Coordinates of N, CA and C in Angstrom, one line a residue:
X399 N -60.3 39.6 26.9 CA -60.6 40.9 26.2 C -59.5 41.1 25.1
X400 N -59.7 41.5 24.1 CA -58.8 41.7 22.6 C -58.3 42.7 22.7
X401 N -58.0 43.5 22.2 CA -57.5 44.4 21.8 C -58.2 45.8 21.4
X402 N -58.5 46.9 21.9 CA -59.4 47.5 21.0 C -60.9 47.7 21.4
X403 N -61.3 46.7 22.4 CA -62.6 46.6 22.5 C -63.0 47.6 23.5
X404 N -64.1 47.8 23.7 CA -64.9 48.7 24.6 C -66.4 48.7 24.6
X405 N -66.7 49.1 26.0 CA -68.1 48.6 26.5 C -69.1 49.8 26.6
X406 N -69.9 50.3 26.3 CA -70.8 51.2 26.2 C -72.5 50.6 27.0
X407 N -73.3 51.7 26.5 CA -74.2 51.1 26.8 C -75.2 51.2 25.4
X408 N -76.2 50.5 25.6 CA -77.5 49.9 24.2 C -78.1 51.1 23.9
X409 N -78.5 51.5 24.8 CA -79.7 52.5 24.6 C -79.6 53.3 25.7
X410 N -80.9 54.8 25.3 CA -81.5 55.0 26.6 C -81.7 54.7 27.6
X411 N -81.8 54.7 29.1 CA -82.3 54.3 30.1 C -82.8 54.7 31.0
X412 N -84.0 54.6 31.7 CA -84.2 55.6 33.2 C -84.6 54.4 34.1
X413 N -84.6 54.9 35.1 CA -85.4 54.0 36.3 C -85.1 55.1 37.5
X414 N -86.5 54.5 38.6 CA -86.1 55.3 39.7 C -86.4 54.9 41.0
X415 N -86.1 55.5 41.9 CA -86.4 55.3 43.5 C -86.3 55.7 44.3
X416 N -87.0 55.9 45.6 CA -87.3 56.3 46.6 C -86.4 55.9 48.3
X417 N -85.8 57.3 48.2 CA -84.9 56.7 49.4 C -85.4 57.7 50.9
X418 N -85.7 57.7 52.0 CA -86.0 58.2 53.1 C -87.0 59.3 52.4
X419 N -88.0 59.6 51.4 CA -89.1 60.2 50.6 C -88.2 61.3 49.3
X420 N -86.9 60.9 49.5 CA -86.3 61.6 48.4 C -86.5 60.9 46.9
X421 N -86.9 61.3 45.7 CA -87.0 60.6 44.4 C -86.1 60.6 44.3
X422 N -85.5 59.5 43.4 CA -84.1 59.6 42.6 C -84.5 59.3 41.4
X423 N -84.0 59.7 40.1 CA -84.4 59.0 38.7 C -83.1 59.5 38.2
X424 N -83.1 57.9 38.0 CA -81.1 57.8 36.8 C -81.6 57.8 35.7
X425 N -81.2 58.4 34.7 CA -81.5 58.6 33.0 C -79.7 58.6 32.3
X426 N -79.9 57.7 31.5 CA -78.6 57.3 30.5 C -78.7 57.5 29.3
X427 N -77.4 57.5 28.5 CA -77.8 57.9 26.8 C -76.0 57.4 26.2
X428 N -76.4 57.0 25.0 CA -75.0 56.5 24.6 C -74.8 57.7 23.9
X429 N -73.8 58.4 24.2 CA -73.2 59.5 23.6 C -71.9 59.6 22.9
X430 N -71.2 60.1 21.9 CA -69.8 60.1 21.1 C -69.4 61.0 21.2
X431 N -69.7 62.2 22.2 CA -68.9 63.2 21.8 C -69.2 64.5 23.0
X432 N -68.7 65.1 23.4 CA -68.6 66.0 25.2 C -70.3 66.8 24.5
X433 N -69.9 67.3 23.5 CA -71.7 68.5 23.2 C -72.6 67.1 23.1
X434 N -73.0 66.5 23.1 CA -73.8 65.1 22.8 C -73.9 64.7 24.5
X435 N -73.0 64.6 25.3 CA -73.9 64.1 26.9 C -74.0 66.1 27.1
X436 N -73.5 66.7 27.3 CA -73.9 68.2 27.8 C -75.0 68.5 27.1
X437 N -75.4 68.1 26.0 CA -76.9 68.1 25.7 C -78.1 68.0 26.2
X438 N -77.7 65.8 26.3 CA -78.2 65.3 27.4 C -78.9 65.9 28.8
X439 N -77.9 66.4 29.2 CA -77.8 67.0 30.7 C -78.6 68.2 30.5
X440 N -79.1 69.1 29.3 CA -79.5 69.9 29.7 C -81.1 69.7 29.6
X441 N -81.0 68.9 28.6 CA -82.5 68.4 28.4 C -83.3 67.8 29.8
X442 N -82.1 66.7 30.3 CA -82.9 66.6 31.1 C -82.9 67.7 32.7
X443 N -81.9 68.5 32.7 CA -82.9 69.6 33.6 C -83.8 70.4 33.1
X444 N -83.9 70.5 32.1 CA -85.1 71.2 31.3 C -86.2 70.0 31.8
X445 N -86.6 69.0 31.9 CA -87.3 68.0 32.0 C -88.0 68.2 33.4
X446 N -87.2 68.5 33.8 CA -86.8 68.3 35.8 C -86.0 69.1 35.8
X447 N -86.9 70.4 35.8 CA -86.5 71.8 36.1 C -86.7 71.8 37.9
X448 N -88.0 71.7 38.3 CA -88.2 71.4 39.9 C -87.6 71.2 40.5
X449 N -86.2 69.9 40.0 CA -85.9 69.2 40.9 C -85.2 69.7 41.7
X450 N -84.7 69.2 42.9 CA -83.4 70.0 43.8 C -82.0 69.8 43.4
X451 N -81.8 68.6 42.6 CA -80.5 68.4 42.1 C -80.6 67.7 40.9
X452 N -80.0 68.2 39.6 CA -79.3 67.0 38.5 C -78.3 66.9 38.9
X453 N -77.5 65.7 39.2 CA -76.3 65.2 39.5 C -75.5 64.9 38.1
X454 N -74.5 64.8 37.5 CA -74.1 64.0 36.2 C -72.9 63.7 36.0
X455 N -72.0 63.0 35.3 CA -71.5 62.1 34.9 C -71.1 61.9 33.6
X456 N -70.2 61.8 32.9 CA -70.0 61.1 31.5 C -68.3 60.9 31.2
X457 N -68.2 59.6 30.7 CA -66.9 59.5 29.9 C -67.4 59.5 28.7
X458 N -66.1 60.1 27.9 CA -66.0 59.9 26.6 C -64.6 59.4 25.6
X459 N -64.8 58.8 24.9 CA -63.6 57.8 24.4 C -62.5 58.4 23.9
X460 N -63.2 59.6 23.0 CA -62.2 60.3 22.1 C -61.9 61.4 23.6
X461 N -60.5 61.2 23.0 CA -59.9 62.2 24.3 C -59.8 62.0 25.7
X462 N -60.3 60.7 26.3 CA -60.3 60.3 27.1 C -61.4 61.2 28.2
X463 N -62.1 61.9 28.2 CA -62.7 62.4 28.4 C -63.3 62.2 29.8
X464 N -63.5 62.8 30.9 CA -64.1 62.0 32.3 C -64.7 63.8 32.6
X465 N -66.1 63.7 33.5 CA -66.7 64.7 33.8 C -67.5 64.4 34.9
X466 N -67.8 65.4 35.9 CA -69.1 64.9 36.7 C -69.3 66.5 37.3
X467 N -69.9 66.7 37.8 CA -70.9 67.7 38.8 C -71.8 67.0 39.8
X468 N -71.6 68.1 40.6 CA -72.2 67.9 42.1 C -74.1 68.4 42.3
X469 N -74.1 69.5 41.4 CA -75.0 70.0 41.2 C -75.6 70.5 42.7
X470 N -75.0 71.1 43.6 CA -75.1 71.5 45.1 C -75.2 70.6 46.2
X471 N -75.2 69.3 45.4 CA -74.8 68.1 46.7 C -73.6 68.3 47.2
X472 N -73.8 68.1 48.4 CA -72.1 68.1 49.2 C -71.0 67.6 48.5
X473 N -70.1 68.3 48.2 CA -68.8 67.7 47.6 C -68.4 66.3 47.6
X474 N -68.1 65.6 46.8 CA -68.1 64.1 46.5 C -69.0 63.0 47.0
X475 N -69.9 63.7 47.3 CA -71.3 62.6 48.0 C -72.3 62.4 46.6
X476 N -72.0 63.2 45.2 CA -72.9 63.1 44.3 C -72.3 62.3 43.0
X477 N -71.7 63.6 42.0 CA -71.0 63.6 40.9 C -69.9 62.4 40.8
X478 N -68.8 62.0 41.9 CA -67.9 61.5 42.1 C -68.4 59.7 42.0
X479 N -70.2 59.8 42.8 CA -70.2 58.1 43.1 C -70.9 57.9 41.4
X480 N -71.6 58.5 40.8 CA -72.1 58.1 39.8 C -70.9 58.0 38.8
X481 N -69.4 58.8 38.7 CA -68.5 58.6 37.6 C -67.9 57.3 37.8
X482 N -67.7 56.9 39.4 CA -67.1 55.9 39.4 C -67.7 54.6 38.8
X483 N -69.3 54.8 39.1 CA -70.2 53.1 38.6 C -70.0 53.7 37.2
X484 N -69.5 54.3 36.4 CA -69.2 54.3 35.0 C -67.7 53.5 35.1
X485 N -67.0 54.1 36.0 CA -65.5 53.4 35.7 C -65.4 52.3 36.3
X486 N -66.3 51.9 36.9 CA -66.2 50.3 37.3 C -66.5 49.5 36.5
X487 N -67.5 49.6 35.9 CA -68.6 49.1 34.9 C -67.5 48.8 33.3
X488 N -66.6 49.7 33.4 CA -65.7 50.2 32.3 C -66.6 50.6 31.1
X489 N -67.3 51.5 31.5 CA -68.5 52.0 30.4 C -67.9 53.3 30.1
X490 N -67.5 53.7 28.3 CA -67.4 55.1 27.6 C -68.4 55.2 26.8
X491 N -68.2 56.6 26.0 CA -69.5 56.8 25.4 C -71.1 57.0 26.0
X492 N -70.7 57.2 27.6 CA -71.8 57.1 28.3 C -72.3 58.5 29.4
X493 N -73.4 59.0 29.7 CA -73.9 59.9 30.2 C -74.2 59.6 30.7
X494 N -74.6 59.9 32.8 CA -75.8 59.6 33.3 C -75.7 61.0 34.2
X495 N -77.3 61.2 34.3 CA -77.7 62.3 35.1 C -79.0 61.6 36.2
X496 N -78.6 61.8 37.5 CA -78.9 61.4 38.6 C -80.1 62.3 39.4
X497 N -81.5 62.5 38.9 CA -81.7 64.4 39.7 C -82.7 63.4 40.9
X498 N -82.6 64.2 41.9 CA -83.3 64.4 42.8 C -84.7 65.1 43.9
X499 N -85.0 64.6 43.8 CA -86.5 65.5 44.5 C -86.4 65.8 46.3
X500 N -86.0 66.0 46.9 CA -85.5 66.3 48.2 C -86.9 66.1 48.9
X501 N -86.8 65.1 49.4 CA -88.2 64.6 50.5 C -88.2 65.1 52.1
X502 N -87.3 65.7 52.4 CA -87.5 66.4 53.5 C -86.8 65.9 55.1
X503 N -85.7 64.4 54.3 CA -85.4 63.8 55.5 C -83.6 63.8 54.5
X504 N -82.6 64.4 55.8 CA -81.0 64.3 55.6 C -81.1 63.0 55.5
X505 N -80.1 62.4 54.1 CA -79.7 61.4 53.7 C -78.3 61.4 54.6
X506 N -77.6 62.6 55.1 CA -76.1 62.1 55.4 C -75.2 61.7 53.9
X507 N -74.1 61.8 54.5 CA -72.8 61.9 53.5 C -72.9 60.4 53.0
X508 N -73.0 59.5 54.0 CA -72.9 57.9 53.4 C -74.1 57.3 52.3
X509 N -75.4 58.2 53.0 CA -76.7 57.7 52.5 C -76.5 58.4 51.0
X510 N -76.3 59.7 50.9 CA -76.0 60.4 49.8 C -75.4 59.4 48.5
X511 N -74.1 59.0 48.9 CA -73.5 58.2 47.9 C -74.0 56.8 47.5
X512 N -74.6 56.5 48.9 CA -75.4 55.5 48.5 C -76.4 55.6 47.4
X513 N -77.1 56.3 47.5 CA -78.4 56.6 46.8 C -78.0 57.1 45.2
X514 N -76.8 58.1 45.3 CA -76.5 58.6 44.0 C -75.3 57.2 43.3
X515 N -75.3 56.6 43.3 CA -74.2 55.3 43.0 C -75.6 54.1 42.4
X516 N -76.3 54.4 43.6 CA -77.8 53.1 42.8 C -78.7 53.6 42.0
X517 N -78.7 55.0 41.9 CA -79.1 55.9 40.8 C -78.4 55.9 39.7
X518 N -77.4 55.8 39.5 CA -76.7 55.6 38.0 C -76.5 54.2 38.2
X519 N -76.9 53.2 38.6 CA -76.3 52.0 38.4 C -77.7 51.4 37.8
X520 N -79.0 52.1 38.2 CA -80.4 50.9 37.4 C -80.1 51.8 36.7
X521 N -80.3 53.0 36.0 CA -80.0 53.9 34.6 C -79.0 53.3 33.3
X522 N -77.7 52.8 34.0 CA -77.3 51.9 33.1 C -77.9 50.2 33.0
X523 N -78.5 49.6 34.0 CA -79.4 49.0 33.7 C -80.1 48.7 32.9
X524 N -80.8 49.8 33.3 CA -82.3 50.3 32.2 C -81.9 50.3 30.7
X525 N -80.5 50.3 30.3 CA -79.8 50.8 29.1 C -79.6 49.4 28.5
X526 N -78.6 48.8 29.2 CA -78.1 47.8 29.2 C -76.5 48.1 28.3
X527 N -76.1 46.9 27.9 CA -74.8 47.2 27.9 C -74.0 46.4 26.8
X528 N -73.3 46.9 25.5 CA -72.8 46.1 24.6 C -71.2 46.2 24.5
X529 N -70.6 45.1 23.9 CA -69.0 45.8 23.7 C -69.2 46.0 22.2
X530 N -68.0 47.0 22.1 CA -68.0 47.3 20.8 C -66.3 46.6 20.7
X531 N -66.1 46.0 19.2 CA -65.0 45.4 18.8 C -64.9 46.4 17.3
X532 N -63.4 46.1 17.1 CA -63.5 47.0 15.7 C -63.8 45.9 14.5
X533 N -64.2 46.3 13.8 CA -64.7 44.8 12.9 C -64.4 46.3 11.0
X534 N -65.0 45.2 10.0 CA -64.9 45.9 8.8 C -65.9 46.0 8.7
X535 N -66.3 46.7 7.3 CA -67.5 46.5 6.4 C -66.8 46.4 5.3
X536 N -67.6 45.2 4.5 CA -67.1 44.6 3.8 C -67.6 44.4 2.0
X537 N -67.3 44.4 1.2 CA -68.6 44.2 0.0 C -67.4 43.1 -0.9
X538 N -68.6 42.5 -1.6 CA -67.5 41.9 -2.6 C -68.5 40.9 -3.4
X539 N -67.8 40.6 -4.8 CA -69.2 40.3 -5.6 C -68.9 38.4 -6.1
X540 N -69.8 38.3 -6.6 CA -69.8 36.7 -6.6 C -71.1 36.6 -7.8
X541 N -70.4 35.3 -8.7 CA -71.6 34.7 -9.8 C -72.5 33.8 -8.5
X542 N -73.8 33.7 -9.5 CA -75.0 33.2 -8.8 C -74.4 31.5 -8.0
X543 N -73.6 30.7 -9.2 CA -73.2 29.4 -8.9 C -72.3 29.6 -7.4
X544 N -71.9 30.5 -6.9 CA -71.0 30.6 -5.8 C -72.0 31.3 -4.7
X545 N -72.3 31.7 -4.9 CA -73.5 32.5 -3.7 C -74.0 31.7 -2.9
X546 N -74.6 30.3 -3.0 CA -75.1 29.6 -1.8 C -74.1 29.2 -1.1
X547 N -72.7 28.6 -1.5 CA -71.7 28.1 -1.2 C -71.4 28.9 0.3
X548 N -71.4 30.6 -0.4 CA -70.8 32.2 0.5 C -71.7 31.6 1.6
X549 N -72.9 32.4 1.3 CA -74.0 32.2 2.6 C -74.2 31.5 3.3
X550 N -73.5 30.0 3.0 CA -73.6 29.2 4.1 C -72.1 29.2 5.1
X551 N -71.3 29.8 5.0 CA -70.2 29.8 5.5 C -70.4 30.8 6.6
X552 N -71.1 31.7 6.2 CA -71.5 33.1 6.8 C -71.8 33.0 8.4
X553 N -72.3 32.0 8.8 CA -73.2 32.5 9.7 C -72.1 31.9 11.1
X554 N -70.8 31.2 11.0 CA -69.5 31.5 11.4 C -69.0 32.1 12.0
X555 N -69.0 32.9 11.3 CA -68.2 34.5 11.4 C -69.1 35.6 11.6
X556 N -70.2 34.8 12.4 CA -70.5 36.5 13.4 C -71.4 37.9 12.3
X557 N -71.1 37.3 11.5 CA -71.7 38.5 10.2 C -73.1 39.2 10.8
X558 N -72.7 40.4 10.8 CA -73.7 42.0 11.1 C -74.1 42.4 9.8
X559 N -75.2 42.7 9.7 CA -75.9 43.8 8.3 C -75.5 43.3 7.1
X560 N -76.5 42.4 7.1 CA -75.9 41.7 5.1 C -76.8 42.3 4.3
X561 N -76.2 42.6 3.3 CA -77.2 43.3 2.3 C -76.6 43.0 1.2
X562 N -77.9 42.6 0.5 CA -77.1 41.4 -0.7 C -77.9 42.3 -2.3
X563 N -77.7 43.0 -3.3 CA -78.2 42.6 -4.1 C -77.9 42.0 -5.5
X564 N -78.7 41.8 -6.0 CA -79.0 41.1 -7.1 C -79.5 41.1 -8.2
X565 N -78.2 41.6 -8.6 CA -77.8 41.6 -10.3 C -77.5 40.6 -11.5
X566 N -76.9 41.1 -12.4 CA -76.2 40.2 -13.0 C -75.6 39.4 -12.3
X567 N -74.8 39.9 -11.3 CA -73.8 38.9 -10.1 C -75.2 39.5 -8.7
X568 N -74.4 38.7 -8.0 CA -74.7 39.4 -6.7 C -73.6 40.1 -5.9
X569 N -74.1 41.4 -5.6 CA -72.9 42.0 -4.5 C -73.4 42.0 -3.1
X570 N -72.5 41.2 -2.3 CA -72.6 41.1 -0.8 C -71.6 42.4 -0.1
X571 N -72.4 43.1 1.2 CA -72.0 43.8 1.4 C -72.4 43.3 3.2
X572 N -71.7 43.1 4.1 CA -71.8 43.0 5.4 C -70.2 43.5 6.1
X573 N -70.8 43.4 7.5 CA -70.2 43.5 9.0 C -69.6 42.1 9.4
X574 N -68.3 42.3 9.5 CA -67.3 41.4 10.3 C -66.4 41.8 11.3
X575 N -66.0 41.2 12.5 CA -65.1 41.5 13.3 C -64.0 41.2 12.9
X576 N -62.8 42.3 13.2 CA -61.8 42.5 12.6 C -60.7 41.3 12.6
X577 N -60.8 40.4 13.9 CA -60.5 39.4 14.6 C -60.8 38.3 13.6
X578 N -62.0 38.2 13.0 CA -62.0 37.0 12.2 C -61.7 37.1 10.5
X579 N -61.8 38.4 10.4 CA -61.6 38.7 8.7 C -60.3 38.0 8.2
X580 N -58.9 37.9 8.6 CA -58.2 36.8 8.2 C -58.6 35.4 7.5
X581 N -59.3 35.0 8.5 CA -59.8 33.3 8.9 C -60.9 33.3 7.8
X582 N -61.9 34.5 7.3 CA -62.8 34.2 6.4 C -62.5 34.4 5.2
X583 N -61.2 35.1 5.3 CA -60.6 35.5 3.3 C -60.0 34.3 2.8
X584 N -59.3 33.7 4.0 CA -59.0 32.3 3.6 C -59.8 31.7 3.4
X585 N -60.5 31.1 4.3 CA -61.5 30.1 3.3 C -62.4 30.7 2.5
X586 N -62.9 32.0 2.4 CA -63.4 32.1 1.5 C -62.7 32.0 -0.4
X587 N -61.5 32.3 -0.3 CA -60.4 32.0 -1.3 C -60.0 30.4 -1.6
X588 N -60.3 29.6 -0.6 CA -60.3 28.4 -1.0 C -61.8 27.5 -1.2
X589 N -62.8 28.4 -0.9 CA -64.0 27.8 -1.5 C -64.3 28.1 -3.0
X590 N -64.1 29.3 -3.4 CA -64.1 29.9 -4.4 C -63.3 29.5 -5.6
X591 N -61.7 29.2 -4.8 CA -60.6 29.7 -6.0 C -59.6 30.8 -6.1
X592 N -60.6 31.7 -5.2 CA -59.6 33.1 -5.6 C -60.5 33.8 -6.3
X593 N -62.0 33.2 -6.7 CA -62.9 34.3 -7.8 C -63.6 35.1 -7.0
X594 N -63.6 35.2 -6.0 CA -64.4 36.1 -5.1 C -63.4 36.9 -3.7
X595 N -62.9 38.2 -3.8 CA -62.4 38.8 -3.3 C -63.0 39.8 -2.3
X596 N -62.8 39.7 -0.7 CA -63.6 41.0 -0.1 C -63.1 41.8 0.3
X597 N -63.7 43.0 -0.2 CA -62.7 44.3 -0.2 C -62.8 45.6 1.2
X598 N -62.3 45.7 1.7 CA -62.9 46.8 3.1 C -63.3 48.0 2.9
X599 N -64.5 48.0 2.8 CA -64.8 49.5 2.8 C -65.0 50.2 3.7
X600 N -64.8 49.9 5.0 CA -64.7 51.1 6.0 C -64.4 50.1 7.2
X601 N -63.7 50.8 8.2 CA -63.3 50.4 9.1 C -64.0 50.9 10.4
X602 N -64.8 49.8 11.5 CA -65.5 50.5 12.4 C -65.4 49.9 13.7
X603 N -66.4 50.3 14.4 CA -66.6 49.5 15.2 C -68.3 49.2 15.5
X604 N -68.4 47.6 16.1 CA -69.3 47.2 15.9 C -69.8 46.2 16.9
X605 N -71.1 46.7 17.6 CA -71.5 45.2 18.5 C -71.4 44.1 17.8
X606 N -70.8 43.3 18.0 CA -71.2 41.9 17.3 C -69.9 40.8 19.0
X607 N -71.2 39.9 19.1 CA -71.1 39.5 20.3 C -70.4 37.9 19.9
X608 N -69.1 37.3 20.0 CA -68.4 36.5 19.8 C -68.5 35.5 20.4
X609 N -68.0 34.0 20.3 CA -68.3 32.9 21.3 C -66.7 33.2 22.4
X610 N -66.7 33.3 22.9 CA -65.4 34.0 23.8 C -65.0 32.4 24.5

């Protein structure tokens, strides 16, 4: 692991199941910011208003952020098992809300955590899971006689979101990991000459999945 990096999840997620006739349904959301999962959360009790419990969960990066609720489950049998499959997982930027349908049979304190722990664990499932690395975005222009030379070097270095157009010159504008931008200024400076310079336009971060 580099420096910098962090694991989130892809997308949305739900999935559900049935434990002693209790429903469980885990729902996830990649979120950046505390009003963004508290959103989340309210939406989906609005969703699953019925239910007997929304459980939830979220870390967030900025500010180190950690949250959960019990939502009337017995003290640390709910809120506590779903933050932890976030901190095991080393997942930020992430939400999960756990609700429950109460079937009519005591799960107990052990069954409880059990159930609410494999509720947020297919929810992040269902999501799946990327690292984010800080990488650049990049633009920089080139005559037509250099451009095939560029684009074959490209595919290397991991390159995200090329967007090329096509003018008089062409301006290339892509995604690199910050880790390799070094290694491609150079050779790109020695394929060239020095006539093609890439300049950073923004500094981010970005899934782009490395040979490790």
């Amino acid at each position: 692991m580099g420096e910098g990096l962090y694991k989130t999840i892809r997308e949305s997620g739900t999935d559900e199941f049935t434990e002693k006739r209790s429903r469980f349904i885990g729902n996830s959301m990649p979120v950046s910011s505390e009003k963004e999962a508290l959103d989340f959360v309210s939406s989906i009790k609005s969703k699953y208003w019925d239910a007997n419990h929304n459980v939830y969960a979220y870390i967030i990066r900025e500010g180190g952020i950690q949250r959960f609720s019990d939502d009337g489950e017995p003290q640390g049998t709910a809120g506590i098992p779903v933050l932890d499959v976030l901190k095991k997982g080393g997942l930020t930027d992430t939400v999960v809300v756990v609700t429950r349908y109460f079937g009519g049979i005591l799960l107990g304190a052990g069954g409880l955590v059990r159930a609410y722990s494999h509720g947020a664990k297919i929810a992040v499932e269902a999501a799946g899971i990327k690292q984010m690395r800080p990488a650049f975005r990049l633009e920089m222009d080139t005559d037509y006689s250099l451009y095939g030379k560029i684009a074959y070097i490209l595919p290397k270095y991991h390159i995200q979101e090329p967007e090329n157009d096509f003018g008089a010159a062409v301006r290339m504008r892509f995604t690199i990991a910050a880790e390799l931008f070094e290694r491609f200024k150079k050779e790109l400076t020695e394929l060239t000459n020095g006539a093609v310079y890439p300049y950073i336009q923004q500094e981010l971060y970005a899934d782009i999945p490395l040979d490790e």
